[in-house]
Every structure is written in C-alpha cells, then in structure tokens.
XYZ file of N, CA, C and O in Angstrom:
564
model
N 0.837 -1.168 0.000
C 0.000 0.000 0.000
C 0.887 1.238 0.000
O 1.873 1.309 0.724
N 0.545 2.207 -0.830
C 1.319 3.445 -0.921
C 1.282 4.188 0.411
O 0.297 4.136 1.153
N 2.359 4.897 0.712
C 2.447 5.678 1.940
C 1.836 7.050 1.717
O 1.896 7.612 0.618
N 1.288 7.616 2.782
C 0.796 8.998 2.730
C 1.996 9.950 2.711
O 3.127 9.554 3.009
N 1.755 11.184 2.400
C 2.833 12.196 2.410
C 3.501 12.245 3.782
O 4.723 12.292 3.895
N 2.698 12.236 4.829
C 3.242 12.287 6.189
C 4.099 11.053 6.478
O 5.171 11.165 7.079
N 3.646 9.882 6.063
C 4.419 8.653 6.267
C 5.725 8.684 5.479
O 6.766 8.249 5.978
N 5.684 9.199 4.242
C 6.916 9.325 3.444
C 7.895 10.256 4.131
O 9.089 9.956 4.238
N 7.409 11.418 4.564
C 8.278 12.392 5.229
C 8.908 11.795 6.480
O 10.109 11.948 6.717
N 8.104 11.121 7.283
C 8.605 10.519 8.517
C 9.655 9.450 8.201
O 10.706 9.385 8.843
N 9.379 8.630 7.200
C 10.306 7.565 6.829
C 11.635 8.141 6.344
O 12.704 7.697 6.755
N 11.590 9.147 5.468
C 12.828 9.732 4.948
C 13.593 10.504 6.011
O 14.810 10.668 5.896
N 12.918 10.951 7.045
C 13.596 11.648 8.140
C 14.403 10.685 9.011
O 15.296 11.111 9.744
N 14.110 9.383 8.913
C 14.869 8.379 9.659
C 16.212 8.131 8.960
O 16.320 8.306 7.757
N 17.241 7.722 9.706
C 18.580 7.571 9.119
C 18.799 6.228 8.401
O 19.527 5.362 8.858
N 18.164 6.069 7.261
C 18.380 4.884 6.433
C 19.512 5.155 5.442
O 19.771 6.301 5.093
N 20.139 4.123 4.969
C 21.100 4.243 3.875
C 20.291 4.280 2.580
O 19.355 3.507 2.408
N 20.654 5.168 1.675
C 19.944 5.289 0.397
C 20.790 4.692 -0.721
O 22.015 4.695 -0.654
N 20.113 4.222 -1.748
C 20.779 3.857 -2.997
C 20.646 5.065 -3.919
O 19.532 5.465 -4.270
N 21.769 5.670 -4.249
C 21.842 6.825 -5.142
C 21.997 6.309 -6.565
O 22.808 5.412 -6.813
N 21.214 6.841 -7.498
C 21.318 6.422 -8.895
C 21.330 7.649 -9.800
O 20.545 8.573 -9.627
N 22.261 7.604 -10.775
C 22.364 8.678 -11.764
C 22.684 8.057 -13.114
O 23.386 7.040 -13.197
N 22.165 8.659 -14.162
C 22.384 8.182 -15.526
C 23.883 8.160 -15.828
O 24.583 9.144 -15.626
N 24.366 7.025 -16.333
C 25.787 6.880 -16.649
C 26.077 7.098 -18.131
O 27.197 6.890 -18.578
N 25.077 7.499 -18.897
C 25.305 7.798 -20.305
C 24.835 6.689 -21.227
O 24.449 5.597 -20.795
N 24.887 6.988 -22.503
C 24.402 6.066 -23.522
C 25.112 4.723 -23.461
O 26.332 4.643 -23.344
N 24.306 3.681 -23.509
C 24.855 2.336 -23.514
C 25.241 1.796 -22.155
O 25.804 0.705 -22.060
N 24.976 2.545 -21.094
C 25.316 2.119 -19.740
C 24.079 2.171 -18.855
O 23.206 3.009 -19.052
N 24.037 1.275 -17.882
C 23.007 1.372 -16.856
C 23.364 2.504 -15.916
O 24.478 3.044 -15.965
N 22.446 2.889 -15.054
C 22.765 3.963 -14.113
C 23.839 3.536 -13.122
O 23.961 2.359 -12.800
N 24.616 4.496 -12.664
C 25.522 4.272 -11.543
C 24.647 4.262 -10.297
O 23.857 5.181 -10.082
N 24.761 3.218 -9.507
C 23.949 3.077 -8.298
C 24.869 2.678 -7.148
O 25.524 1.646 -7.217
N 24.916 3.537 -6.122
C 25.794 3.296 -4.980
C 25.087 3.702 -3.679
O 24.210 4.562 -3.692
N 25.476 3.087 -2.556
C 24.894 3.491 -1.270
C 25.460 4.837 -0.821
O 26.649 5.119 -1.023
N 24.586 5.662 -0.245
C 25.005 6.972 0.274
C 24.235 7.304 1.545
O 23.134 6.814 1.761
N 24.840 8.168 2.338
C 24.120 8.820 3.414
C 23.408 10.011 2.795
O 23.896 10.616 1.826
N 22.272 10.370 3.353
C 21.524 11.522 2.851
C 20.905 12.265 4.027
O 20.792 11.738 5.133
N 20.476 13.472 3.770
C 19.735 14.264 4.746
C 18.422 14.683 4.111
O 18.397 15.040 2.922
N 17.355 14.620 4.875
C 16.025 15.021 4.413
C 15.584 16.217 5.223
O 15.537 16.155 6.455
N 15.281 17.318 4.550
C 14.905 18.547 5.235
C 13.388 18.681 5.290
O 12.666 18.101 4.471
N 12.906 19.474 6.226
C 11.466 19.594 6.461
C 10.702 20.140 5.257
O 9.512 19.891 5.118
N 11.374 20.854 4.358
C 10.688 21.374 3.160
C 10.648 20.351 2.028
O 10.179 20.647 0.931
N 11.134 19.131 2.278
C 11.114 18.080 1.274
C 12.388 17.960 0.465
O 12.526 17.053 -0.348
N 13.334 18.855 0.674
C 14.607 18.799 -0.032
C 15.451 17.645 0.514
O 15.474 17.389 1.710
N 16.131 16.953 -0.386
C 17.059 15.889 -0.033
C 18.452 16.371 -0.402
O 18.634 17.000 -1.445
N 19.446 16.100 0.456
C 20.815 16.413 0.037
C 21.768 15.275 0.382
O 21.542 14.505 1.283
N 22.794 15.207 -0.475
C 23.860 14.230 -0.306
C 25.183 14.968 -0.370
O 25.258 16.090 -0.880
N 26.215 14.336 0.126
C 27.560 14.892 0.122
C 28.416 13.962 -0.740
O 28.461 12.763 -0.470
N 29.046 14.507 -1.800
C 29.869 13.681 -2.690
C 31.163 14.408 -3.044
O 31.248 15.626 -2.928
N 32.136 13.648 -3.479
C 33.422 14.219 -3.866
C 33.295 15.095 -5.102
O 32.639 14.718 -6.075
N 33.922 16.251 -5.055
C 33.826 17.188 -6.172
C 34.445 16.610 -7.448
O 33.994 16.907 -8.552
N 35.468 15.770 -7.308
C 36.125 15.178 -8.474
C 35.647 13.759 -8.763
O 36.255 13.062 -9.582
N 34.558 13.343 -8.142
C 34.084 11.967 -8.294
C 33.332 11.759 -9.610
O 32.810 12.701 -10.214
N 33.277 10.512 -10.026
C 32.485 10.157 -11.205
C 31.017 10.510 -10.981
O 30.337 10.984 -11.887
N 30.527 10.271 -9.769
C 29.136 10.614 -9.450
C 28.869 12.091 -9.733
O 27.848 12.431 -10.327
N 29.760 12.953 -9.311
C 29.553 14.385 -9.509
C 29.612 14.760 -10.989
O 28.824 15.591 -11.456
N 30.526 14.160 -11.737
C 30.586 14.438 -13.188
C 29.308 13.983 -13.876
O 28.758 14.690 -14.719
N 28.822 12.795 -13.518
C 27.585 12.297 -14.125
C 26.384 13.156 -13.732
O 25.498 13.404 -14.553
N 26.362 13.606 -12.490
C 25.285 14.492 -12.050
C 25.283 15.794 -12.838
O 24.227 16.305 -13.198
N 26.472 16.313 -13.110
C 26.567 17.534 -13.904
C 25.969 17.354 -15.286
O 25.315 18.246 -15.822
N 26.172 16.189 -15.872
C 25.628 15.908 -17.204
C 24.135 15.610 -17.152
O 23.372 16.074 -18.008
N 23.700 14.843 -16.158
C 22.299 14.407 -16.100
C 21.369 15.476 -15.520
O 20.224 15.592 -15.925
N 21.862 16.204 -14.520
C 21.048 17.243 -13.900
C 19.991 16.737 -12.934
O 19.232 17.522 -12.381
N 19.930 15.431 -12.730
C 18.936 14.853 -11.821
C 19.414 13.495 -11.336
O 20.296 12.903 -11.937
N 18.802 13.024 -10.251
C 19.162 11.716 -9.709
C 17.998 11.134 -8.937
O 16.976 11.795 -8.735
N 18.158 9.888 -8.532
C 17.164 9.189 -7.726
C 17.811 8.673 -6.456
O 19.006 8.391 -6.432
N 16.996 8.558 -5.425
C 17.380 7.879 -4.194
C 16.306 6.854 -3.879
O 15.112 7.151 -3.974
N 16.729 5.664 -3.504
C 15.822 4.631 -3.027
C 16.208 4.311 -1.591
O 17.369 3.971 -1.320
N 15.258 4.452 -0.696
C 15.472 4.191 0.724
C 14.526 3.067 1.121
O 13.329 3.130 0.811
N 15.061 2.039 1.765
C 14.188 0.930 2.161
C 14.585 0.375 3.511
O 15.623 0.715 4.067
N 13.704 -0.474 4.023
C 13.964 -1.212 5.261
C 13.234 -2.541 5.156
O 12.308 -2.698 4.345
N 13.619 -3.473 5.992
C 12.988 -4.790 6.002
C 12.162 -5.044 7.258
O 11.268 -5.884 7.239
N 12.463 -4.347 8.352
C 11.758 -4.580 9.608
C 11.349 -3.261 10.239
O 12.067 -2.275 10.080
N 10.239 -3.156 10.926
C 9.324 -4.230 11.263
C 8.433 -4.651 10.087
O 7.812 -5.711 10.141
N 8.368 -3.825 9.054
C 7.669 -4.213 7.825
C 8.544 -3.824 6.650
O 9.436 -2.981 6.776
N 8.287 -4.409 5.509
C 9.019 -4.040 4.303
C 8.433 -2.734 3.796
O 7.251 -2.653 3.469
N 9.259 -1.700 3.763
C 8.799 -0.363 3.389
C 9.879 0.296 2.543
O 11.061 0.109 2.787
N 9.460 1.075 1.556
C 10.426 1.837 0.763
C 9.826 3.154 0.299
O 8.615 3.302 0.199
N 10.723 4.087 0.045
C 10.387 5.352 -0.599
C 11.469 5.613 -1.627
O 12.655 5.514 -1.339
N 11.037 5.930 -2.840
C 11.955 6.304 -3.917
C 11.597 7.710 -4.361
O 10.419 8.017 -4.557
N 12.612 8.563 -4.474
C 12.397 9.935 -4.942
C 13.306 10.196 -6.136
O 14.403 9.648 -6.234
N 12.815 11.017 -7.058
C 13.594 11.387 -8.239
C 13.292 12.830 -8.553
O 12.150 13.281 -8.429
N 14.341 13.563 -8.913
C 14.127 14.959 -9.254
C 15.400 15.646 -9.681
O 16.476 15.052 -9.694
N 15.263 16.945 -10.005
C 16.401 17.704 -10.490
C 17.308 18.190 -9.368
O 16.866 18.410 -8.247
N 18.562 18.371 -9.714
C 19.501 19.038 -8.815
C 19.075 20.502 -8.771
O 18.918 21.147 -9.807
N 18.843 21.008 -7.567
C 18.429 22.408 -7.439
C 19.539 23.302 -6.915
O 19.453 24.524 -7.009
N 20.607 22.679 -6.389
C 21.697 23.475 -5.831
C 22.899 22.581 -5.586
O 22.745 21.436 -5.159
N 24.067 23.098 -5.857
C 25.318 22.442 -5.515
C 26.202 23.489 -4.852
O 26.433 24.552 -5.434
N 26.648 23.195 -3.635
C 27.480 24.131 -2.896
C 28.659 23.390 -2.265
O 28.552 22.196 -1.979
N 29.751 24.090 -2.035
C 30.879 23.443 -1.350
C 30.445 22.950 0.029
O 29.707 23.629 0.746
N 30.876 21.754 0.382
C 30.566 21.197 1.698
C 31.465 21.839 2.744
O 32.626 22.160 2.476
N 30.907 22.006 3.914
C 31.675 22.500 5.062
C 31.838 21.363 6.060
O 31.150 20.341 5.981
N 32.717 21.563 6.997
C 32.886 20.558 8.041
C 31.600 20.415 8.857
O 31.281 19.333 9.358
N 30.800 21.494 8.933
C 29.517 21.428 9.639
C 28.537 20.511 8.908
O 27.780 19.769 9.548
N 28.528 20.549 7.567
C 27.686 19.618 6.799
C 28.106 18.176 7.087
O 27.261 17.300 7.305
N 29.404 17.950 7.050
C 29.920 16.608 7.298
C 29.536 16.136 8.696
O 29.103 15.005 8.888
N 29.655 17.014 9.669
C 29.307 16.668 11.048
C 27.802 16.371 11.166
O 27.403 15.410 11.817
N 26.962 17.173 10.515
C 25.514 16.943 10.550
C 25.160 15.566 9.990
O 24.368 14.827 10.566
N 25.749 15.239 8.844
C 25.459 13.960 8.217
C 25.996 12.795 9.050
O 25.304 11.798 9.260
N 27.216 12.936 9.566
C 27.801 11.884 10.392
C 26.986 11.665 11.662
O 26.767 10.517 12.080
N 26.499 12.741 12.263
C 25.711 12.624 13.494
C 24.377 11.934 13.245
O 23.806 11.323 14.148
N 23.892 12.000 12.024
C 22.638 11.319 11.667
C 22.814 9.802 11.663
O 21.875 9.072 11.952
N 24.008 9.332 11.307
C 24.237 7.906 11.099
C 25.110 7.213 12.137
O 25.036 5.995 12.272
N 25.940 7.945 12.815
C 26.909 7.325 13.730
C 26.559 7.582 15.185
O 25.957 8.607 15.510
N 26.984 6.693 16.090
C 26.832 6.968 17.518
C 27.611 8.241 17.874
O 28.657 8.534 17.274
N 27.097 8.994 18.835
C 27.684 10.288 19.197
C 29.179 10.197 19.484
O 29.937 11.100 19.113
N 29.625 9.117 20.100
C 31.032 9.005 20.456
C 31.936 8.699 19.256
O 33.160 8.711 19.379
N 31.360 8.441 18.092
C 32.138 8.137 16.881
C 32.188 9.307 15.900
O 32.973 9.288 14.953
N 31.358 10.307 16.098
C 31.216 11.396 15.125
C 32.517 12.177 14.959
O 32.985 12.377 13.832
N 33.120 12.646 16.042
C 34.319 13.484 15.930
C 35.452 12.766 15.216
O 36.105 13.339 14.343
N 35.689 11.517 15.575
C 36.755 10.761 14.929
C 36.499 10.574 13.444
O 37.416 10.722 12.625
N 35.270 10.254 13.084
C 34.933 10.083 11.665
C 35.086 11.406 10.908
O 35.672 11.442 9.822
N 34.570 12.484 11.471
C 34.643 13.788 10.804
C 36.095 14.200 10.603
O 36.473 14.655 9.513
N 36.932 14.031 11.611
C 38.355 14.376 11.477
C 38.992 13.572 10.346
O 39.707 14.128 9.502
N 38.734 12.282 10.316
C 39.294 11.424 9.269
C 38.754 11.811 7.889
O 39.526 12.028 6.950
N 37.441 11.880 7.750
C 36.824 12.128 6.445
C 37.207 13.495 5.895
O 37.447 13.641 4.684
N 37.281 14.498 6.746
C 37.621 15.854 6.280
C 39.035 15.884 5.697
O 39.285 16.554 4.707
N 39.930 15.116 6.285
C 41.318 15.077 5.814
C 41.514 14.137 4.629
O 42.325 14.407 3.752
N 40.797 13.017 4.598
C 41.094 11.942 3.647
C 40.181 11.849 2.422
O 40.575 11.251 1.418
N 38.990 12.387 2.480
C 38.042 12.201 1.373
C 38.135 13.255 0.280
O 37.422 13.162 -0.719
N 38.965 14.237 0.455
C 39.097 15.272 -0.563
C 37.937 16.263 -0.513
O 37.037 16.156 0.310
N 37.989 17.217 -1.422
C 36.963 18.260 -1.455
C 35.603 17.649 -1.782
O 35.472 16.834 -2.681
N 34.595 18.063 -1.036
C 33.234 17.540 -1.175
C 32.268 18.674 -1.544
O 32.541 19.840 -1.275
N 31.138 18.273 -2.125
C 30.061 19.219 -2.414
C 28.752 18.668 -1.861
O 28.577 17.459 -1.734
N 27.859 19.583 -1.547
C 26.494 19.241 -1.157
C 25.635 19.393 -2.405
O 25.660 20.437 -3.062
N 24.896 18.340 -2.733
C 23.997 18.364 -3.889
C 22.583 18.236 -3.351
O 22.255 17.259 -2.669
N 21.763 19.256 -3.646
C 20.377 19.258 -3.190
C 19.438 18.913 -4.344
O 19.636 19.356 -5.466
N 18.416 18.130 -4.004
C 17.409 17.722 -4.984
C 16.025 17.949 -4.391
O 15.793 17.670 -3.221
N 15.135 18.479 -5.232
C 13.730 18.622 -4.841
C 12.966 17.494 -5.520
O 12.846 17.488 -6.745
N 12.465 16.515 -4.768
C 11.759 15.394 -5.398
C 10.565 15.849 -6.229
O 9.751 16.653 -5.775
N 10.504 15.335 -7.452
C 9.358 15.565 -8.332
C 8.506 14.316 -8.459
O 7.308 14.404 -8.697
N 9.140 13.167 -8.356
C 8.438 11.892 -8.526
C 8.693 11.016 -7.308
O 9.831 10.888 -6.856
N 7.632 10.424 -6.802
C 7.686 9.598 -5.600
C 7.092 8.223 -5.894
O 6.060 8.116 -6.564
N 7.718 7.207 -5.369
C 7.146 5.864 -5.292
C 7.333 5.425 -3.859
O 8.402 5.627 -3.275
N 6.304 4.814 -3.294
C 6.442 4.361 -1.909
C 5.455 3.238 -1.650
O 4.420 3.136 -2.312
N 5.814 2.414 -0.684
C 4.922 1.329 -0.312
C 5.327 0.763 1.027
O 6.492 0.802 1.409
N 4.349 0.254 1.717
C 4.574 -0.583 2.895
C 3.944 -1.914 2.559
O 2.731 -2.005 2.383
N 4.773 -2.916 2.393
C 4.297 -4.225 1.969
C 3.835 -5.080 3.147
O 3.459 -6.236 2.959
N 3.885 -4.513 4.343
C 3.467 -5.264 5.509
C 4.471 -6.329 5.878
O 5.546 -6.434 5.313
N 4.135 -7.113 6.855
C 4.995 -8.225 7.260
C 4.771 -9.381 6.298
O 3.660 -9.852 6.138
N 5.826 -9.784 5.642
C 5.719 -10.862 4.671
C 6.258 -12.146 5.277
O 7.204 -12.163 5.976
C-alpha cells in the first residue's frame, strides 16, 4: 500500500542508507551506490559527494538523480524519490558533522569527521527537490 505524504516524510527523516542512482550515459546502466543523505522539512534531499568523483561528473551531465530508501523490519517499506539538482554548494565541516551525526553513535562522530575531512578530498552538497515519488509498505511478509 502506498504511503501517505506524512508517512513518506517521517520515513525519509529516519537515518536509512539510500541507494543513489544517476544516468551513466548512452549504452550504460545507471551508476547506483549506497550513500548517506539528509532530508529537510521542506522536502529537499541532500547528499555529500566528492567534487572530483564520477558521481559528480555524471550528475553535472544528467542534472537529476534518484534515491531509493528501504527497510525490512518491522515491515518491508520503501520510498523512492527522483528529481532535479536544485543546488550544488561546497561542503563544510559542519555539513559533514551533521550527516555523520545522523548515522553514527555520538562518540564516533568526531573521529569520523576528522578522518573524512582530511582523507576524502573536497566535497560538495547536492540538493534535490523530489518531483516523482514511489512508496509502499508491503506489511509483514
């Protein structure tokens, strides 16, 4: 059964791992990789990616991407969003800390942020406003 808007918003606000997908060009399937994401109260989704990454180059060409977020328990539920890139800005250490705090235990955040800020290279925040939604709760199977 499809989720209501409120159920979708609540689900995306939870810290699930998303599958990020972007068009890889003619003759190729989409690039699909797991990512951390942030969901804002206005419905905007953002991800943090390397400025020199293949993902970022493909995003520049495609101008849009999809995220699929799912879980298996207590019921099988998913939300998929697709839409255009509405903003790309340089990532700050505060963005990295916000995203890390969403996914990691509090005592692990500082160590991860210190490592990632030094080792992952320059990052950008890519914001997307979902235009297309698919969602369902398949119940306990």
